[in-house]
Tab-separated table of C-alpha atoms and ligand atoms in Angstrom:
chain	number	residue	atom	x	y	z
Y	493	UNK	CA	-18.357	14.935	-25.869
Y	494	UNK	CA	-19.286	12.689	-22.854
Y	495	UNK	CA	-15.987	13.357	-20.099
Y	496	UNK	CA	-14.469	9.909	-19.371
Y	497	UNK	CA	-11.772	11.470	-16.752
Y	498	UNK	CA	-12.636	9.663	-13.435
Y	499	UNK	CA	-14.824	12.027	-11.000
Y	500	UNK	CA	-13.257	12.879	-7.743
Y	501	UNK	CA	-15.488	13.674	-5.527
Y	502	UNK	CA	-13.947	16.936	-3.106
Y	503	UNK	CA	-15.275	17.506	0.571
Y	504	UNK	CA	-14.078	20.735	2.414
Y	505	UNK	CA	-14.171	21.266	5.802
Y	506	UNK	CA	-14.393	25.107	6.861
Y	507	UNK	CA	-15.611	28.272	4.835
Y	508	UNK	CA	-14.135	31.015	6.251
Y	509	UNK	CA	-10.953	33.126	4.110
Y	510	UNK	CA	-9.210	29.802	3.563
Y	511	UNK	CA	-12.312	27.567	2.548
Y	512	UNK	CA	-13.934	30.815	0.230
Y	513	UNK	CA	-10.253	30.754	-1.751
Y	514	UNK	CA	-10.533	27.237	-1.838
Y	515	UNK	CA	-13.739	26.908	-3.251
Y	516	UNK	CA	-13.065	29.137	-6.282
Y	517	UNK	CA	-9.976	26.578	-6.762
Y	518	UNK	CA	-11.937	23.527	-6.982
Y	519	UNK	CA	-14.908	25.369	-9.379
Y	520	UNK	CA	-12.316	27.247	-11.739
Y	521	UNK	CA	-9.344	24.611	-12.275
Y	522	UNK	CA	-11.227	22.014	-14.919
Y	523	UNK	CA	-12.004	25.400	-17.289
Y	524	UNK	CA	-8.326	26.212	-17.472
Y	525	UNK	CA	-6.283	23.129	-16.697
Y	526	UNK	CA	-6.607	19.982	-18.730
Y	527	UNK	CA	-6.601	17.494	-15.800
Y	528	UNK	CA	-6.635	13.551	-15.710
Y	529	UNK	CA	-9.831	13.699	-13.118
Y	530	UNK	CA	-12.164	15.707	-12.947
Y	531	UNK	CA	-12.884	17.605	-9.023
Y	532	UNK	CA	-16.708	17.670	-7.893
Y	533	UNK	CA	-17.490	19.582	-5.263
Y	534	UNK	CA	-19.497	16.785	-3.580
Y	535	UNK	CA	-19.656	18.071	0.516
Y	536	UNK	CA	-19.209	21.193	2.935
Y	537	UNK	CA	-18.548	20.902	6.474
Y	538	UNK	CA	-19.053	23.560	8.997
Y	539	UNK	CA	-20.070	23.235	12.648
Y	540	UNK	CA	-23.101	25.621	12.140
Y	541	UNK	CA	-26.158	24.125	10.142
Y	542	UNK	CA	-27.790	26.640	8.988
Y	543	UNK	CA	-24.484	29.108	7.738
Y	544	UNK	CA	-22.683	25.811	6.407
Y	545	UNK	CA	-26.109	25.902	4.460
Y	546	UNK	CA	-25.334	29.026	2.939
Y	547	UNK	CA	-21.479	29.178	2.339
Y	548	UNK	CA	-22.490	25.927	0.197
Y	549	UNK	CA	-25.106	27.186	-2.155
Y	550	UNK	CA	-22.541	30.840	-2.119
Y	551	UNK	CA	-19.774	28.383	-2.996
Y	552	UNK	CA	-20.972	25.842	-5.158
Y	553	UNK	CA	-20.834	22.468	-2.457
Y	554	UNK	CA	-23.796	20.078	-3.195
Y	555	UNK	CA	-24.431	18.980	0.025
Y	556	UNK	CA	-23.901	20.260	3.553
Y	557	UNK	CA	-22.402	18.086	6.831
Y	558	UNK	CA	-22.356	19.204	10.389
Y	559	UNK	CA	-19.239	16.741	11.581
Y	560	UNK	CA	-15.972	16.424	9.442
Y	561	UNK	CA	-16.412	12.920	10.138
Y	562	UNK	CA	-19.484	12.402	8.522
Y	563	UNK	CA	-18.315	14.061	5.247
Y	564	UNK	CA	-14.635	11.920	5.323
Y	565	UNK	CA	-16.862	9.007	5.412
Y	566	UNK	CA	-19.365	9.741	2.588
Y	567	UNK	CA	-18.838	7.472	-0.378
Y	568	UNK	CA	-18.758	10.366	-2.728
Y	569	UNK	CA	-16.193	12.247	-0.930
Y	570	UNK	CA	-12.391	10.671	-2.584
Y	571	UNK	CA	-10.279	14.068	-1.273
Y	572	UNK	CA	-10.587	15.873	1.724
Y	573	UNK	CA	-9.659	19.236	1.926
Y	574	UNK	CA	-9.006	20.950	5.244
Y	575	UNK	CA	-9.229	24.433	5.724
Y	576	UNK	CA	-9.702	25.154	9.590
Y	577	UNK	CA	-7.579	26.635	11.912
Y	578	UNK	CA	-4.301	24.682	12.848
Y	579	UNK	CA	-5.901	22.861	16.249
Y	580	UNK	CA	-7.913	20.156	14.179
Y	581	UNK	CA	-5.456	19.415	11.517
Y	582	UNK	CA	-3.931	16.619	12.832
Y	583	UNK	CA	-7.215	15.146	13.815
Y	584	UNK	CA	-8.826	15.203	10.738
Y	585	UNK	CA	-6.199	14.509	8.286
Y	586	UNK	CA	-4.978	11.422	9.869
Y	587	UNK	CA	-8.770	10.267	9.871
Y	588	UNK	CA	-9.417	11.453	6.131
Y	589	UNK	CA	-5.791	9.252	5.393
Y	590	UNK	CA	-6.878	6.450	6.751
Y	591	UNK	CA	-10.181	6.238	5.375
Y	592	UNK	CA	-8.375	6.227	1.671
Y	593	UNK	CA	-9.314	9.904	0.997
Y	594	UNK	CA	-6.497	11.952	-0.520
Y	595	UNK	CA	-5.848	15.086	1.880
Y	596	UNK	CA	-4.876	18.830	0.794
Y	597	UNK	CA	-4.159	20.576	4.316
Y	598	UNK	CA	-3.908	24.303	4.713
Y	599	UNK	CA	-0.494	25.837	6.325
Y	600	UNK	CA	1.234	25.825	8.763
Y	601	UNK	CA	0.845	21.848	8.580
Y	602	UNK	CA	0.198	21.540	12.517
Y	603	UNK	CA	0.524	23.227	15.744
Y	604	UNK	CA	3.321	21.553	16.786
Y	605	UNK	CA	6.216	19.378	15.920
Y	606	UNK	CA	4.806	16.182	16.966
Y	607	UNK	CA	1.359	16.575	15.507
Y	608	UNK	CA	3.237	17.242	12.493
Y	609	UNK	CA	5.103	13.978	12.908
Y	610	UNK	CA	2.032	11.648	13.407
Y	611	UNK	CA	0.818	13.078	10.045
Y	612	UNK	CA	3.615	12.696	8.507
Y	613	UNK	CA	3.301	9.206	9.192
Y	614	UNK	CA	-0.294	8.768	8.778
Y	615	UNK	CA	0.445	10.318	4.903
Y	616	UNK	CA	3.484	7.981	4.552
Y	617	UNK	CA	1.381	4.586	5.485
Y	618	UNK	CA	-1.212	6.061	3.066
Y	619	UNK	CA	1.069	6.824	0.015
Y	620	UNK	CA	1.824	2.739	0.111
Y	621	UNK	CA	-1.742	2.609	-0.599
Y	622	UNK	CA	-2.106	5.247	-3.504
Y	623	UNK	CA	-3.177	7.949	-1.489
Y	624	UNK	CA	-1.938	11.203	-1.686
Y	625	UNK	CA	-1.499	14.249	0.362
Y	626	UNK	CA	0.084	17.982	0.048
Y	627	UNK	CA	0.294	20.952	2.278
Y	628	UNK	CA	-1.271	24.406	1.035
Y	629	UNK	CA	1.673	26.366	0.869
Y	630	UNK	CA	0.075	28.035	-2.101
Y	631	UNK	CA	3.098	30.856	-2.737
Y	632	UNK	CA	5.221	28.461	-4.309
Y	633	UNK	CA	2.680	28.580	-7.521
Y	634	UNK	CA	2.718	31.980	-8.270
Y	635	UNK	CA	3.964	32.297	-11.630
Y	636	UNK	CA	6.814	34.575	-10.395
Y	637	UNK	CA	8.053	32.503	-7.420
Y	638	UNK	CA	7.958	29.315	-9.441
Y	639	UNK	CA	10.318	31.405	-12.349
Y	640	UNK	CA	12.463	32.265	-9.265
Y	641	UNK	CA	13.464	28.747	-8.605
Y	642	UNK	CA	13.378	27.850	-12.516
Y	643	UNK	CA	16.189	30.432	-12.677
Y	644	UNK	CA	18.298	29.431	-9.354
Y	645	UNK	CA	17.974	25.524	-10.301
Y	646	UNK	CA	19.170	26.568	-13.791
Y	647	UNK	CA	22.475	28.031	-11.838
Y	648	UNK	CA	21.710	31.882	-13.342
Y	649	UNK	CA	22.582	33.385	-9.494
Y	650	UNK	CA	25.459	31.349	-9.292
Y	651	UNK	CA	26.357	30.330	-5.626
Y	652	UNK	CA	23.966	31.736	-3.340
Y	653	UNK	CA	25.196	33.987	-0.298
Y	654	UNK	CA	21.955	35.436	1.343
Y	655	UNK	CA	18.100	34.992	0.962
Y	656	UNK	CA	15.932	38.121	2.349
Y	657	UNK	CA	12.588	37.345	3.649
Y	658	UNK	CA	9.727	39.384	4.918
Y	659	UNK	CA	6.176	39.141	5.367
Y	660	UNK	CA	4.326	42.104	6.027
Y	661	UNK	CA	0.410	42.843	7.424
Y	662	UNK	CA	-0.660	45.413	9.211
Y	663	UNK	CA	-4.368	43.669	10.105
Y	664	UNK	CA	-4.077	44.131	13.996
Y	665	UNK	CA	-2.419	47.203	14.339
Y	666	UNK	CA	-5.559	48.572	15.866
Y	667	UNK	CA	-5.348	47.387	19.692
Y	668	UNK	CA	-9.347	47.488	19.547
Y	669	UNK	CA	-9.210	44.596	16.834
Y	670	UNK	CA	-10.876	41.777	18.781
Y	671	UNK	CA	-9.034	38.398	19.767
Y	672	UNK	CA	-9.807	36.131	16.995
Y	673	UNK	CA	-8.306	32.320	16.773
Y	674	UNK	CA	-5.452	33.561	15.173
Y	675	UNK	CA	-3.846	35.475	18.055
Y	676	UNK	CA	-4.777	31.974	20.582
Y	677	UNK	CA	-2.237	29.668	20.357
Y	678	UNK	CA	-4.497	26.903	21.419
Y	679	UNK	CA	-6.595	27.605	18.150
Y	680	UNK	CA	-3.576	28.761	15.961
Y	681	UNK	CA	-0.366	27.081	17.398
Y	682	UNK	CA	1.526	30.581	16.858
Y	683	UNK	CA	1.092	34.061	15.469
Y	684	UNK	CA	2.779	35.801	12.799
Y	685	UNK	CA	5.315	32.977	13.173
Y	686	UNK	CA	3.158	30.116	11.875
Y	687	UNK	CA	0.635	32.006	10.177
Y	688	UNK	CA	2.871	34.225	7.864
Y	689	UNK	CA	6.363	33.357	9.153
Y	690	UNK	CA	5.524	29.269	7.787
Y	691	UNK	CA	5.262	30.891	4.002
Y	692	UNK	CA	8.861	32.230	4.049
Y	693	UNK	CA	10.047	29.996	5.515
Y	694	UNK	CA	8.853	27.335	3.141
Y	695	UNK	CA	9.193	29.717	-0.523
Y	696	UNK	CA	12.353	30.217	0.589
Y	697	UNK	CA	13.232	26.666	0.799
Y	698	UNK	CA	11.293	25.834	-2.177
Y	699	UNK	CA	13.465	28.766	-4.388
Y	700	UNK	CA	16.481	27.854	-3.148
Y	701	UNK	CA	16.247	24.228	-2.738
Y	702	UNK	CA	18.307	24.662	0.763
Y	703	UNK	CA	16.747	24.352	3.818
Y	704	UNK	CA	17.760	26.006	7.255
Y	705	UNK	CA	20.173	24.499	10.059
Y	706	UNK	CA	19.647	26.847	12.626
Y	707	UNK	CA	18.102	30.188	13.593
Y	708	UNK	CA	18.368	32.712	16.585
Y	709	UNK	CA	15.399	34.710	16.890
Y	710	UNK	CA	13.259	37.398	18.767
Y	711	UNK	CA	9.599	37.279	19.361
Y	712	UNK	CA	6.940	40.428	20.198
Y	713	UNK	CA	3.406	40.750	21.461
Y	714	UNK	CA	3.085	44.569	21.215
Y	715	UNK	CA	-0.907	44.337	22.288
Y	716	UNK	CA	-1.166	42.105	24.697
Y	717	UNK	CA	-5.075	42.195	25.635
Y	718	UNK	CA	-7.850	42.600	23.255
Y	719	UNK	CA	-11.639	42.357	23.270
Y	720	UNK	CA	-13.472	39.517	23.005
Y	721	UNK	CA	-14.980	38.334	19.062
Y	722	UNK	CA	-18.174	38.088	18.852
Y	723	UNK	CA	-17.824	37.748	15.049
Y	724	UNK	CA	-15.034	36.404	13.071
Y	725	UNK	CA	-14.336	35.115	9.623
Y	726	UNK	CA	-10.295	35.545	7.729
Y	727	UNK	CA	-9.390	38.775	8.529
Y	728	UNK	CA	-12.612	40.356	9.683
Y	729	UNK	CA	-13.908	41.027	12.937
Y	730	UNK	CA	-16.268	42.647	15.514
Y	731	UNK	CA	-16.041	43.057	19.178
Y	732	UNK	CA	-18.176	41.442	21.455
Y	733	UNK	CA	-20.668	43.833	22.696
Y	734	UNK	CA	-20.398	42.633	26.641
Y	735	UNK	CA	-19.395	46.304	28.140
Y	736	UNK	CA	-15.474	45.595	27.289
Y	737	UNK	CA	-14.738	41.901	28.199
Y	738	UNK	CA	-10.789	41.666	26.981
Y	739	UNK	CA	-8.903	38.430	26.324
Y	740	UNK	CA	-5.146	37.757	26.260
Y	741	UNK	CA	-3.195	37.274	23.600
Y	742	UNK	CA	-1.082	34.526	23.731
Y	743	UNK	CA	0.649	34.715	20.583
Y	744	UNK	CA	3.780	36.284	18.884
Y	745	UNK	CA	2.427	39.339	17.345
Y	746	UNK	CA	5.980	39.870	15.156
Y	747	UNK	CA	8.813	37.424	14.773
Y	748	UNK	CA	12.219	38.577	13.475
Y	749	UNK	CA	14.995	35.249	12.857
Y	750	UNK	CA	18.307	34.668	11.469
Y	751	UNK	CA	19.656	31.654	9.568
Y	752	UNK	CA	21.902	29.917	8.243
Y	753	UNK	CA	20.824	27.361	4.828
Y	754	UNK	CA	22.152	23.714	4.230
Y	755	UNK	CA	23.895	25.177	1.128
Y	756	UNK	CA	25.356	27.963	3.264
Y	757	UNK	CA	23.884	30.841	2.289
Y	758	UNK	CA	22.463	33.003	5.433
Y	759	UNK	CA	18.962	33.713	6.049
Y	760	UNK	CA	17.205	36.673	7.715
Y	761	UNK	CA	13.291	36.720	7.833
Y	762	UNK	CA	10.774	39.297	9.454
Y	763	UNK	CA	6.959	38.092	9.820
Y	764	UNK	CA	5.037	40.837	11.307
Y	765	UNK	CA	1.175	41.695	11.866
Y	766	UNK	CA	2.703	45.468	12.568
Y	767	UNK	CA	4.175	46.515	9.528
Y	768	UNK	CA	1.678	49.398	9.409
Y	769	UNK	CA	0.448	50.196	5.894
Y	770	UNK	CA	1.825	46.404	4.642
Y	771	UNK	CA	-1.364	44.434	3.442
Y	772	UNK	CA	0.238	41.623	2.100
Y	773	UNK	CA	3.906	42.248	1.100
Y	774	UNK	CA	5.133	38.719	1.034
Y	775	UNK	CA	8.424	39.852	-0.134
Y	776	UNK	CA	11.726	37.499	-1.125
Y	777	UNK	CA	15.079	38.571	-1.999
Y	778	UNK	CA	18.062	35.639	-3.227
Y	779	UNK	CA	21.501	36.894	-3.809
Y	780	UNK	CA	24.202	34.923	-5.324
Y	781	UNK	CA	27.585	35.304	-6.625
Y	782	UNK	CA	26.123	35.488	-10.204
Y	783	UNK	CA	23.330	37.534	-9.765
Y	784	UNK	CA	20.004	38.345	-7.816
Y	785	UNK	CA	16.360	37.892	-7.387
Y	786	UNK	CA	13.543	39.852	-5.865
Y	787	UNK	CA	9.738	39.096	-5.921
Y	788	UNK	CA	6.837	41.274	-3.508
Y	789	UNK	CA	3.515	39.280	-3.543
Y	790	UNK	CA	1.940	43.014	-3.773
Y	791	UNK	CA	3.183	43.286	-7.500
Y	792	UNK	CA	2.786	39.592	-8.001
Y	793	UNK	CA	3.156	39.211	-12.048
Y	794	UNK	CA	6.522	40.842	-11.537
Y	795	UNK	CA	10.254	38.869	-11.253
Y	796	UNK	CA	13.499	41.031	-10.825
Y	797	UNK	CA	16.137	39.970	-11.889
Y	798	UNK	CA	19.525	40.918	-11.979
Y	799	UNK	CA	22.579	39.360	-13.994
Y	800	UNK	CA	25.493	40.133	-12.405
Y	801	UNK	CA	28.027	38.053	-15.481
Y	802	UNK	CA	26.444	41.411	-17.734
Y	803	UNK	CA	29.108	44.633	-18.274
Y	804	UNK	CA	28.186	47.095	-15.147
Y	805	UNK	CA	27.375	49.582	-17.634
Y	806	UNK	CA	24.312	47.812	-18.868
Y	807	UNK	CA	23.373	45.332	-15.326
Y	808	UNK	CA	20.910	46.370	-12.888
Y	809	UNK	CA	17.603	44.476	-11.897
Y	810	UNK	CA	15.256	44.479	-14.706
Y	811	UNK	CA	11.730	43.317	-14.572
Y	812	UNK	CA	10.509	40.251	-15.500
Y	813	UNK	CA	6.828	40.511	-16.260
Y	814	UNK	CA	5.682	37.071	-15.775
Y	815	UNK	CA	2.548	36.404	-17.686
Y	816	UNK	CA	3.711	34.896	-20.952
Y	817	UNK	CA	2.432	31.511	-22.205
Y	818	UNK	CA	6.561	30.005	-21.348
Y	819	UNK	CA	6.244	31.220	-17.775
Y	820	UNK	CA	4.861	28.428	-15.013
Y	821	UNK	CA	1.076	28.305	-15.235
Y	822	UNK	CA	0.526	31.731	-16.661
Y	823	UNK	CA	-0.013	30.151	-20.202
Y	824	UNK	CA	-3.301	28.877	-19.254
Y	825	UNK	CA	-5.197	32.038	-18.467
Y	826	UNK	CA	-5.018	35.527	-20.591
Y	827	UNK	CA	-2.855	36.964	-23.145
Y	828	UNK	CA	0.409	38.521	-21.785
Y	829	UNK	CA	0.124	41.407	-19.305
Y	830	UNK	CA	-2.989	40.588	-18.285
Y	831	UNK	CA	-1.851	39.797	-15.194
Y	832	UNK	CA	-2.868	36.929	-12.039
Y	833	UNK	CA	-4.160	37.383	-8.229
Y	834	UNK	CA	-3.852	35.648	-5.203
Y	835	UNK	CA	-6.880	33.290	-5.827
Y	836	UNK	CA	-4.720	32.091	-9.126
Y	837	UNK	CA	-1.850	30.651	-7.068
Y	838	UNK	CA	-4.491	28.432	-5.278
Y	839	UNK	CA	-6.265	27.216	-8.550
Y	840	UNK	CA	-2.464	26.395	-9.608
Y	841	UNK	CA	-2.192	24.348	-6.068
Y	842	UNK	CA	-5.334	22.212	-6.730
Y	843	UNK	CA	-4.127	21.599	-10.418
Y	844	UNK	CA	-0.766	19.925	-9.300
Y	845	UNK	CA	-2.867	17.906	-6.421
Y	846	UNK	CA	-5.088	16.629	-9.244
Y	847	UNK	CA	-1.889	15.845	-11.824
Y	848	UNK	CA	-0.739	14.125	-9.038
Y	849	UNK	CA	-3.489	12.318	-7.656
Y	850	UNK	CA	-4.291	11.316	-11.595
Y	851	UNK	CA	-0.496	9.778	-12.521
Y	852	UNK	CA	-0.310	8.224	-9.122
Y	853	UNK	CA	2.950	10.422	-7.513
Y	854	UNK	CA	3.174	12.135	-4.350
Y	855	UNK	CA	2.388	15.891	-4.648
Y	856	UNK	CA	4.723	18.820	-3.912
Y	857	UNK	CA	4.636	20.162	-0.786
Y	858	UNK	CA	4.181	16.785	1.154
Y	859	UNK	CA	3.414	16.974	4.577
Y	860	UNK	CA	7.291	16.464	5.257
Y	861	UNK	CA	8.080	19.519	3.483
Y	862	UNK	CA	5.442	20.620	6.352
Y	863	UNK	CA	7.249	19.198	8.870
Y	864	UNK	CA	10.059	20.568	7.858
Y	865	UNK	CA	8.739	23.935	8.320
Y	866	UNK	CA	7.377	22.854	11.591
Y	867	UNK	CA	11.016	22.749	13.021
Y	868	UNK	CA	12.186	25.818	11.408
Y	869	UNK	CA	8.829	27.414	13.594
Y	870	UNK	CA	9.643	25.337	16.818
Y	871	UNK	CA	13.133	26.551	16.700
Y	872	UNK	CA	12.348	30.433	16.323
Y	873	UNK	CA	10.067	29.870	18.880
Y	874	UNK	CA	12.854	27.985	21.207
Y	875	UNK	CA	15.185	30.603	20.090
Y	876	UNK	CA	13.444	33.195	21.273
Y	877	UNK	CA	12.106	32.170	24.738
Y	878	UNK	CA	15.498	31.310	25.425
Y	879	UNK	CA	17.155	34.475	24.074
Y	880	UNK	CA	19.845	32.453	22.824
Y	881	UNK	CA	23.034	33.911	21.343
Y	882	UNK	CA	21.362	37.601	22.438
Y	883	UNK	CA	24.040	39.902	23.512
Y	884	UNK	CA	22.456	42.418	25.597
Y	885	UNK	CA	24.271	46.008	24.878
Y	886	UNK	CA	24.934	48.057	27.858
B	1659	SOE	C1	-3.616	35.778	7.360
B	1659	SOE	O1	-2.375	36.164	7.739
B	1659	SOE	C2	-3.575	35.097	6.002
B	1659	SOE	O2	-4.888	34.810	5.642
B	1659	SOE	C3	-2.814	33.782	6.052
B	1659	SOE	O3	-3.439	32.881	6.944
B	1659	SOE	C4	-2.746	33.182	4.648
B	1659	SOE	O4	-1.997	31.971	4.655
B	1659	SOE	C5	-2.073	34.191	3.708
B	1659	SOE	O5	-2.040	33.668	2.383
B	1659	SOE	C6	-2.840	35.514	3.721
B	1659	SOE	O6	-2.963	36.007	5.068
């Protein structure tokens, strides 16, 4: 049966963690999702010829580019998506808007507020035109967190009093882990804060449907000088091999902030790099006056929930195993208990771009959801350089 769904033709820029996760997005979604166009992974970009050459035959891209301009302006490229560190965001997503290519951008949106801002606008101007653009915060389509604000929009926790967030790695704990762009703020814009801390911030929002007014924070760099990368791709590293050139770190290695949310419920949050034995425990508690919720990325097909209106003899947080055909996207993949991973939540992310893209609305996150993160970060970040509302204890 000849496919008459319009081809849109998808050009990446980066291959590192990000653009491998990516990748297996754009080649999976059409097997599972029934979508109104149909993604073709047309370009790769990568400033390196000859390993650009090889992520793209490893990852499926049909042709290679050595500029991110030359691939926004190739006719068969209709959606760029951009996953390279925060510093070129801005750059290349107001260039891919203007040219009429649809952008997905990875998180945190930008490296600062006002970057954020001129995309914002660059994405606005574009939407009159029919193109579209969303922001990569790709925890909001797990299965679980998506039940999680299914269950708080449906008024089942009642009024809601606090919202618990952490997010917990333990990747640098080893001082002799080399400085990679993460841990330069020129590269990344922040650590923890923007990297991790930006996911929190934003499921949080997204669950709740508040957003924060305020924070107080404290920052940390606990190793403050590390050697120099020779080699570096997501998480990965090796040290240079120049007898023991170091680099400073001029990130926040931890960030711990308080808040309070538009619907007044208060907020505390923890992003940390430090949480030793942590790999990934993007964790998410939501308590309200009818009941509670509580979701860790670590045992990601599971929801607990507890229901507060039940007799105390038989209440208590029970778990919600989230994998049957009712729950969001778990339906389209394997019989119940089967279970998801992390890659899922990103083939779920380029689904909803594609819906949108294909009935012509804007996606969910839009890059003002991203700039709304963007203040939550530059506020921590004022918060904490400023030590603001810190009462020193004698
Ligand atoms: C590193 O902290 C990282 O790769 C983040 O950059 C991603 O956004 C997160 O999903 C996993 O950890």
């Amino acid at each position: 049966m000849t496919d008459t769904r319009a081809a849109l033709g998808v050009g990446m820029v980066g291959y590192a963690f990000m653009g491998r996760v990516h990748s297996q997005a754009w080649r999976s979604v059409g097997a599972f999702f029934d979508l109104p166009v149909t993604p073709v992974m047309a370009a790769l970009s990568g400033r390196s010829g000859d390993r650009t050459a090889a992520a793209a035959a490893s990852l499926g891209w049909a042709a290679v580019e050595t500029d991110w301009k030359d691939l926004v302006a190739r006719d068969d490229v209709q959606i760029v998506d951009i996953c390279t560190p925060g510093d070129s965001h801005a750059e290349i997503a107001i260039a891919a808007l203007e040219a009429g290519k649809h952008v997905l951008c990875e998180k945190p949106l930008a490296n600062t507020v006002a970057e954020a801002e001129a995309m914002v606008a660059a994405a606005e101007r574009a939407a009159a035109r029919g193109v579209r653009s969303m922001v990569a915060f790709n925890y909001r389509r797990v299965p679980a967190v998506a039940l999680a604000r299914r269950f708080v929009a449906e008024g089942r926790l009642g009024e809601l009093r606090h919202v618990r967030a952490q997010y917990l790695q333990d990747w640098i704990v080893d001082p002799a882990f080399p400085l990679v762009w993460r841990l330069q703020k020129d590269k990344a814009g922040s650590g923890a804060l923007g990297d991790i801390g930006s996911h929190i911030v934003d499921t949080a929002q997204f669950i709740t449907g508040q957003t924060l007014t305020g924070v107080s924070a404290i920052t940390e760099t606990f190793v403050k000088e590390r050697p120099l990368a020779e080699e570096s791709a997501g998480l990965a590293a090796d040290a240079s091999g120049d007898g023991g050139a170091t680099g400073t770190v001029t990130v926040d290695d931890a960030a711990l902030f308080f808040g309070r949310f538009s619907g007044g419920a208060l907020g505390s949050f923890e992003a940390t790099r430090f949480a030793t034995g942590r790999k990934n425990a993007m964790r998410i508690e939501v308590n309200g006056s009818l009941g509670s919720l509580a979701f860790d990325f670590e045992s990601m097909n599971e929801l607990w929930f507890h229901d507060h209106t039940l007799d105390a003899e038989e209440a208590g947080f029970r778990r919600i195993l989230v994998t049957e055909a009712g729950h969001p996207y778990a339906g389209a993949w394997w019989p119940p208990g089967h279970g998801l991973g992390y890659e899922h939540t990103f083939t779920h992310e380029v689904k909803d771009f594609l819906e949108a893209i294909g009935e012509g609305t804007d996606p969910a996150p839009s890059f003002a959801d991203g700039l709304r993160v963007q203040r939550v970060l530059m506020a921590v970040e004022e918060s904490a350089a400023n030590e603001s509302r810190w009462t020193a204890i004698s």
